PDB file of C-alpha atoms in Angstrom:
ATOM      1  CA  TRP A   1     121.057-201.827  31.748  1.00  0.00           C
ATOM      2  CA  THR A   2     119.750-204.967  33.413  1.00  0.00           C
ATOM      3  CA  PHE A   3     116.965-206.419  31.311  1.00  0.00           C
ATOM      4  CA  THR A   4     119.149-208.577  29.050  1.00  0.00           C
ATOM      5  CA  GLU A   5     122.323-210.571  29.437  1.00  0.00           C
ATOM      6  CA  ASP A   6     124.055-207.899  27.331  1.00  0.00           C
ATOM      7  CA  GLY A   7     123.067-205.011  29.607  1.00  0.00           C
ATOM      8  CA  TRP A   8     126.092-203.072  30.800  1.00  0.00           C
ATOM      9  CA  LEU A   9     125.196-203.397  34.497  1.00  0.00           C
ATOM     10  CA  ARG A  10     124.373-207.087  34.129  1.00  0.00           C
ATOM     11  CA  LYS A  11     127.818-207.688  32.610  1.00  0.00           C
ATOM     12  CA  LYS A  12     129.350-206.129  35.730  1.00  0.00           C
ATOM     13  CA  GLY A  13     127.562-208.624  37.970  1.00  0.00           C
ATOM     14  CA  TYR A  14     124.579-206.468  38.945  1.00  0.00           C
ATOM     15  CA  TYR A  15     121.484-208.526  39.748  1.00  0.00           C
ATOM     16  CA  ASP A  16     118.071-206.968  39.699  1.00  0.00           C
ATOM     17  CA  PHE A  17     114.828-208.916  39.749  1.00  0.00           C
ATOM     18  CA  ALA A  18     112.390-207.517  37.172  1.00  0.00           C
ATOM     19  CA  GLY A  19     114.445-204.399  36.412  1.00  0.00           C
ATOM     20  CA  CYS A  20     113.576-202.713  39.688  1.00  0.00           C
ATOM     21  CA  GLY A  21     116.608-200.406  39.835  1.00  0.00           C
ATOM     22  CA  PRO A  22     116.177-198.690  36.472  1.00  0.00           C
ATOM     23  CA  ILE A  23     112.395-198.533  36.866  1.00  0.00           C
ATOM     24  CA  HIS A  24     112.395-196.928  40.311  1.00  0.00           C
ATOM     25  CA  LEU A  25     115.372-194.691  39.582  1.00  0.00           C
ATOM     26  CA  THR A  26     113.573-193.363  36.507  1.00  0.00           C
ATOM     27  CA  GLY A  27     110.332-192.890  38.448  1.00  0.00           C
ATOM     28  CA  ALA A  28     112.041-191.070  41.317  1.00  0.00           C
ATOM     29  CA  MET A  29     114.101-188.762  39.135  1.00  0.00           C
ATOM     30  CA  THR A  30     111.275-187.838  36.748  1.00  0.00           C
ATOM     31  CA  GLY A  31     108.899-187.320  39.679  1.00  0.00           C
ATOM     32  CA  LEU A  32     111.406-185.102  41.458  1.00  0.00           C
ATOM     33  CA  ALA A  33     112.159-183.157  38.273  1.00  0.00           C
ATOM     34  CA  GLY A  34     108.454-182.598  37.638  1.00  0.00           C
ATOM     35  CA  THR A  35     107.908-181.522  41.211  1.00  0.00           C
ATOM     36  CA  LEU A  36     110.785-179.032  41.052  1.00  0.00           C
ATOM     37  CA  VAL A  37     109.691-177.620  37.683  1.00  0.00           C
ATOM     38  CA  LEU A  38     106.047-177.192  38.708  1.00  0.00           C
ATOM     39  CA  GLY A  39     106.825-175.825  42.162  1.00  0.00           C
ATOM     40  CA  PRO A  40     104.664-176.145  45.248  1.00  0.00           C
ATOM     41  CA  ARG A  41     100.874-176.058  45.133  1.00  0.00           C
ATOM     42  CA  ASN A  42      99.236-172.888  46.409  1.00  0.00           C
ATOM     43  CA  GLY A  43      98.950-172.807  50.186  1.00  0.00           C
ATOM     44  CA  VAL A  44     100.905-175.996  50.900  1.00  0.00           C
ATOM     45  CA  PHE A  45     103.760-174.332  52.740  1.00  0.00           C
ATOM     46  CA  LEU A  46     102.744-172.046  55.565  1.00  0.00           C
ATOM     47  CA  GLU A  47     104.893-169.728  57.672  1.00  0.00           C
ATOM     48  CA  LYS A  48     107.684-171.090  59.874  1.00  0.00           C
ATOM     49  CA  GLY A  49     108.097-174.345  57.937  1.00  0.00           C
ATOM     50  CA  ARG A  50     104.625-175.710  58.717  1.00  0.00           C
ATOM     51  CA  THR A  51     102.854-177.609  55.965  1.00  0.00           C
ATOM     52  CA  LEU A  52      99.300-178.638  55.271  1.00  0.00           C
ATOM     53  CA  SER A  53      98.429-182.321  55.129  1.00  0.00           C
ATOM     54  CA  SER A  54      98.380-183.803  51.634  1.00  0.00           C
ATOM     55  CA  TYR A  55      95.513-186.188  52.314  1.00  0.00           C
ATOM     56  CA  SER A  56      92.025-184.747  52.366  1.00  0.00           C
ATOM     57  CA  ASN A  57      90.424-188.175  52.879  1.00  0.00           C
ATOM     58  CA  PRO A  58      92.580-190.707  54.754  1.00  0.00           C
ATOM     59  CA  GLY A  59      90.065-193.504  54.090  1.00  0.00           C
ATOM     60  CA  HIS A  60      90.427-193.100  50.352  1.00  0.00           C
ATOM     61  CA  ALA A  61      94.197-192.886  50.702  1.00  0.00           C
ATOM     62  CA  LEU A  62      94.254-196.108  52.755  1.00  0.00           C
ATOM     63  CA  PHE A  63      92.150-197.889  50.166  1.00  0.00           C
ATOM     64  CA  GLY A  64      94.488-196.657  47.426  1.00  0.00           C
ATOM     65  CA  MET A  65      97.523-197.882  49.360  1.00  0.00           C
ATOM     66  CA  LEU A  66      95.954-201.310  49.791  1.00  0.00           C
ATOM     67  CA  ILE A  67      95.302-201.490  46.047  1.00  0.00           C
ATOM     68  CA  ILE A  68      98.950-200.612  45.426  1.00  0.00           C
ATOM     69  CA  VAL A  69     100.108-203.334  47.850  1.00  0.00           C
ATOM     70  CA  CYS A  70      97.968-205.961  46.097  1.00  0.00           C
ATOM     71  CA  GLY A  71      99.219-204.820  42.707  1.00  0.00           C
ATOM     72  CA  TRP A  72     102.811-204.906  43.897  1.00  0.00           C
ATOM     73  CA  LEU A  73     102.420-208.463  45.161  1.00  0.00           C
ATOM     74  CA  ALA A  74     101.055-209.512  41.777  1.00  0.00           C
ATOM     75  CA  PHE A  75     103.737-207.604  39.886  1.00  0.00           C
ATOM     76  CA  ASN A  76     106.622-209.160  41.788  1.00  0.00           C
ATOM     77  CA  ALA A  77     105.153-212.644  41.427  1.00  0.00           C
ATOM     78  CA  GLY A  78     104.362-212.020  37.759  1.00  0.00           C
ATOM     79  CA  ALA A  79     107.917-210.939  37.045  1.00  0.00           C
ATOM     80  CA  THR A  80     108.861-214.625  37.156  1.00  0.00           C
ATOM     81  CA  LEU A  81     106.718-214.969  33.985  1.00  0.00           C
ATOM     82  CA  SER A  82     105.073-218.104  35.378  1.00  0.00           C
ATOM     83  CA  LEU A  83     103.467-219.157  38.634  1.00  0.00           C
ATOM     84  CA  LYS A  84     105.132-222.550  38.172  1.00  0.00           C
ATOM     85  CA  ALA A  85     108.554-221.100  37.386  1.00  0.00           C
ATOM     86  CA  ALA A  86     111.720-222.225  39.122  1.00  0.00           C
ATOM     87  CA  GLU A  87     110.359-224.215  42.052  1.00  0.00           C
ATOM     88  CA  GLY A  88     108.173-221.631  43.772  1.00  0.00           C
ATOM     89  CA  LEU A  89     110.033-218.489  42.744  1.00  0.00           C
ATOM     90  CA  ALA A  90     106.765-216.563  42.271  1.00  0.00           C
ATOM     91  CA  ALA A  91     105.540-217.608  45.718  1.00  0.00           C
ATOM     92  CA  LYS A  92     108.833-216.614  47.329  1.00  0.00           C
ATOM     93  CA  ALA A  93     108.719-213.216  45.602  1.00  0.00           C
ATOM     94  CA  MET A  94     105.155-212.678  46.801  1.00  0.00           C
ATOM     95  CA  VAL A  95     105.818-213.787  50.386  1.00  0.00           C
ATOM     96  CA  ASN A  96     108.946-211.638  50.690  1.00  0.00           C
ATOM     97  CA  THR A  97     107.126-208.633  49.257  1.00  0.00           C
ATOM     98  CA  GLY A  98     104.304-209.078  51.777  1.00  0.00           C
ATOM     99  CA  ILE A  99     106.707-209.508  54.688  1.00  0.00           C
ATOM    100  CA  SER A 100     108.646-206.434  53.649  1.00  0.00           C
ATOM    101  CA  ALA A 101     105.466-204.352  53.283  1.00  0.00           C
ATOM    102  CA  GLY A 102     104.242-205.451  56.699  1.00  0.00           C
ATOM    103  CA  PHE A 103     107.490-204.669  58.465  1.00  0.00           C
ATOM    104  CA  GLY A 104     107.817-201.387  56.550  1.00  0.00           C
ATOM    105  CA  GLY A 105     104.334-200.389  57.685  1.00  0.00           C
ATOM    106  CA  VAL A 106     105.212-201.219  61.290  1.00  0.00           C
ATOM    107  CA  ALA A 107     108.420-199.191  60.966  1.00  0.00           C
ATOM    108  CA  GLY A 108     106.338-196.317  59.585  1.00  0.00           C
ATOM    109  CA  VAL A 109     103.962-196.512  62.571  1.00  0.00           C
ATOM    110  CA  ILE A 110     106.810-196.535  65.096  1.00  0.00           C
ATOM    111  CA  LEU A 111     108.685-193.751  63.305  1.00  0.00           C
ATOM    112  CA  SER A 112     105.527-191.657  63.080  1.00  0.00           C
ATOM    113  CA  PHE A 113     104.842-192.121  66.782  1.00  0.00           C
ATOM    114  CA  ILE A 114     108.398-191.015  67.606  1.00  0.00           C
ATOM    115  CA  LEU A 115     108.398-188.058  65.178  1.00  0.00           C
ATOM    116  CA  ASN A 116     105.061-186.859  66.556  1.00  0.00           C
ATOM    117  CA  LYS A 117     106.405-186.850  70.127  1.00  0.00           C
ATOM    118  CA  MET A 118     104.446-189.944  71.191  1.00  0.00           C
ATOM    119  CA  LYS A 119     101.111-188.159  70.638  1.00  0.00           C
ATOM    120  CA  HIS A 120      99.678-189.774  67.503  1.00  0.00           C
ATOM    121  CA  VAL A 121     100.443-191.857  64.442  1.00  0.00           C
ATOM    122  CA  ASP A 122     100.356-190.129  61.070  1.00  0.00           C
ATOM    123  CA  PHE A 123      98.759-192.187  58.324  1.00  0.00           C
ATOM    124  CA  VAL A 124     101.021-190.650  55.667  1.00  0.00           C
ATOM    125  CA  GLU A 125     104.197-191.857  57.382  1.00  0.00           C
ATOM    126  CA  THR A 126     102.703-195.303  57.914  1.00  0.00           C
ATOM    127  CA  SER A 127     101.714-195.716  54.267  1.00  0.00           C
ATOM    128  CA  LEU A 128     105.050-194.330  53.095  1.00  0.00           C
ATOM    129  CA  GLY A 129     106.767-196.931  55.262  1.00  0.00           C
ATOM    130  CA  ALA A 130     104.845-199.762  53.612  1.00  0.00           C
ATOM    131  CA  MET A 131     105.326-198.481  50.073  1.00  0.00           C
ATOM    132  CA  GLY A 132     108.986-197.580  50.552  1.00  0.00           C
ATOM    133  CA  SER A 133     109.649-201.070  51.851  1.00  0.00           C
ATOM    134  CA  MET A 134     108.105-202.626  48.733  1.00  0.00           C
ATOM    135  CA  VAL A 135     110.444-200.592  46.538  1.00  0.00           C
ATOM    136  CA  SER A 136     113.321-201.691  48.766  1.00  0.00           C
ATOM    137  CA  ILE A 137     112.563-205.402  48.429  1.00  0.00           C
ATOM    138  CA  ALA A 138     111.584-205.449  44.750  1.00  0.00           C
ATOM    139  CA  ALA A 139     115.098-205.974  43.372  1.00  0.00           C
ATOM    140  CA  THR A 140     115.827-208.998  45.562  1.00  0.00           C
ATOM    141  CA  CYS A 141     112.400-210.387  46.496  1.00  0.00           C
ATOM    142  CA  SER A 142     113.026-213.640  44.659  1.00  0.00           C
ATOM    143  CA  ASP A 143     116.400-214.342  46.265  1.00  0.00           C
ATOM    144  CA  VAL A 144     116.450-213.388  49.943  1.00  0.00           C
ATOM    145  CA  ASP A 145     115.235-215.339  52.943  1.00  0.00           C
ATOM    146  CA  PRO A 146     112.068-214.071  54.676  1.00  0.00           C
ATOM    147  CA  TRP A 147     113.963-212.787  57.729  1.00  0.00           C
ATOM    148  CA  TYR A 148     116.085-210.631  55.433  1.00  0.00           C
ATOM    149  CA  ALA A 149     112.938-209.346  53.711  1.00  0.00           C
ATOM    150  CA  ALA A 150     111.806-208.176  57.163  1.00  0.00           C
ATOM    151  CA  VAL A 151     115.082-206.311  57.696  1.00  0.00           C
ATOM    152  CA  ILE A 152     114.869-204.744  54.231  1.00  0.00           C
ATOM    153  CA  GLY A 153     111.283-203.723  54.979  1.00  0.00           C
ATOM    154  CA  LEU A 154     112.255-202.099  58.282  1.00  0.00           C
ATOM    155  CA  VAL A 155     115.047-200.094  56.658  1.00  0.00           C
ATOM    156  CA  GLY A 156     112.908-199.036  53.687  1.00  0.00           C
ATOM    157  CA  GLY A 157     110.039-198.220  56.046  1.00  0.00           C
ATOM    158  CA  ILE A 158     112.264-195.774  57.919  1.00  0.00           C
ATOM    159  CA  ILE A 159     114.125-194.170  55.006  1.00  0.00           C
ATOM    160  CA  CYS A 160     111.078-193.355  52.875  1.00  0.00           C
ATOM    161  CA  PRO A 161     109.119-191.276  55.449  1.00  0.00           C
ATOM    162  CA  LEU A 162     112.317-189.530  56.568  1.00  0.00           C
ATOM    163  CA  PHE A 163     113.142-188.559  52.984  1.00  0.00           C
ATOM    164  CA  SER A 164     109.608-187.240  52.593  1.00  0.00           C
ATOM    165  CA  LYS A 165     110.101-185.080  55.702  1.00  0.00           C
ATOM    166  CA  LEU A 166     113.410-183.844  54.293  1.00  0.00           C
ATOM    167  CA  LEU A 167     111.765-182.807  51.025  1.00  0.00           C
ATOM    168  CA  LYS A 168     109.110-180.891  52.960  1.00  0.00           C
ATOM    169  CA  ARG A 169     111.798-179.176  55.023  1.00  0.00           C
ATOM    170  CA  TRP A 170     113.389-178.065  51.734  1.00  0.00           C
ATOM    171  CA  GLN A 171     109.891-176.926  50.636  1.00  0.00           C
ATOM    172  CA  VAL A 172     109.711-179.404  47.781  1.00  0.00           C
ATOM    173  CA  ASP A 173     106.043-180.254  47.305  1.00  0.00           C
ATOM    174  CA  ASP A 174     105.774-183.871  46.157  1.00  0.00           C
ATOM    175  CA  PRO A 175     101.971-184.324  46.312  1.00  0.00           C
ATOM    176  CA  VAL A 176     101.908-188.062  45.617  1.00  0.00           C
ATOM    177  CA  TYR A 177     105.276-188.835  47.256  1.00  0.00           C
ATOM    178  CA  VAL A 178     106.719-190.325  44.071  1.00  0.00           C
ATOM    179  CA  ALA A 179     110.283-189.143  44.762  1.00  0.00           C
ATOM    180  CA  SER A 180     110.152-190.369  48.364  1.00  0.00           C
ATOM    181  CA  VAL A 181     108.709-193.773  47.575  1.00  0.00           C
ATOM    182  CA  HIS A 182     110.735-194.592  44.466  1.00  0.00           C
ATOM    183  CA  GLY A 183     113.985-192.911  45.495  1.00  0.00           C
TER     184      GLY A 183
END
């Protein structure tokens, strides 16, 4: 598709840093398919549309999210294939990824506060905001200005938690949020 100059999308002018589109599309679709085939876990969906929380230990989940953020920074920088490549391309990719993750996390906090009627902030929505924003920026992290990375992060940080809520409303149990984050 996009990995070589002969890829059919590349020939049509599609630009994608590090093959983000095909990678995340494949991850989202296979995750959603697996989730639909396996069905919900026992006891996840209660009466009247209420659901149980997916995180049993928010501290462990936070630590896991931070590991993912660090790995994502390294992946996007490493996709340049050299830290010296193209006059700071790796640094720009890393900075834009970090900016996007930060703004996505902030968007997740604000969205969570609004969705929870100004009572509390849900860690799940906050972490989904940060991770969704990193997926959103991955295709263009080497090419956009930092202010645009912030905008991309805000949009991704809103869409991802909302899509997760939509899946729960449809009683689709995505225990690790793979469809929400990568879709």
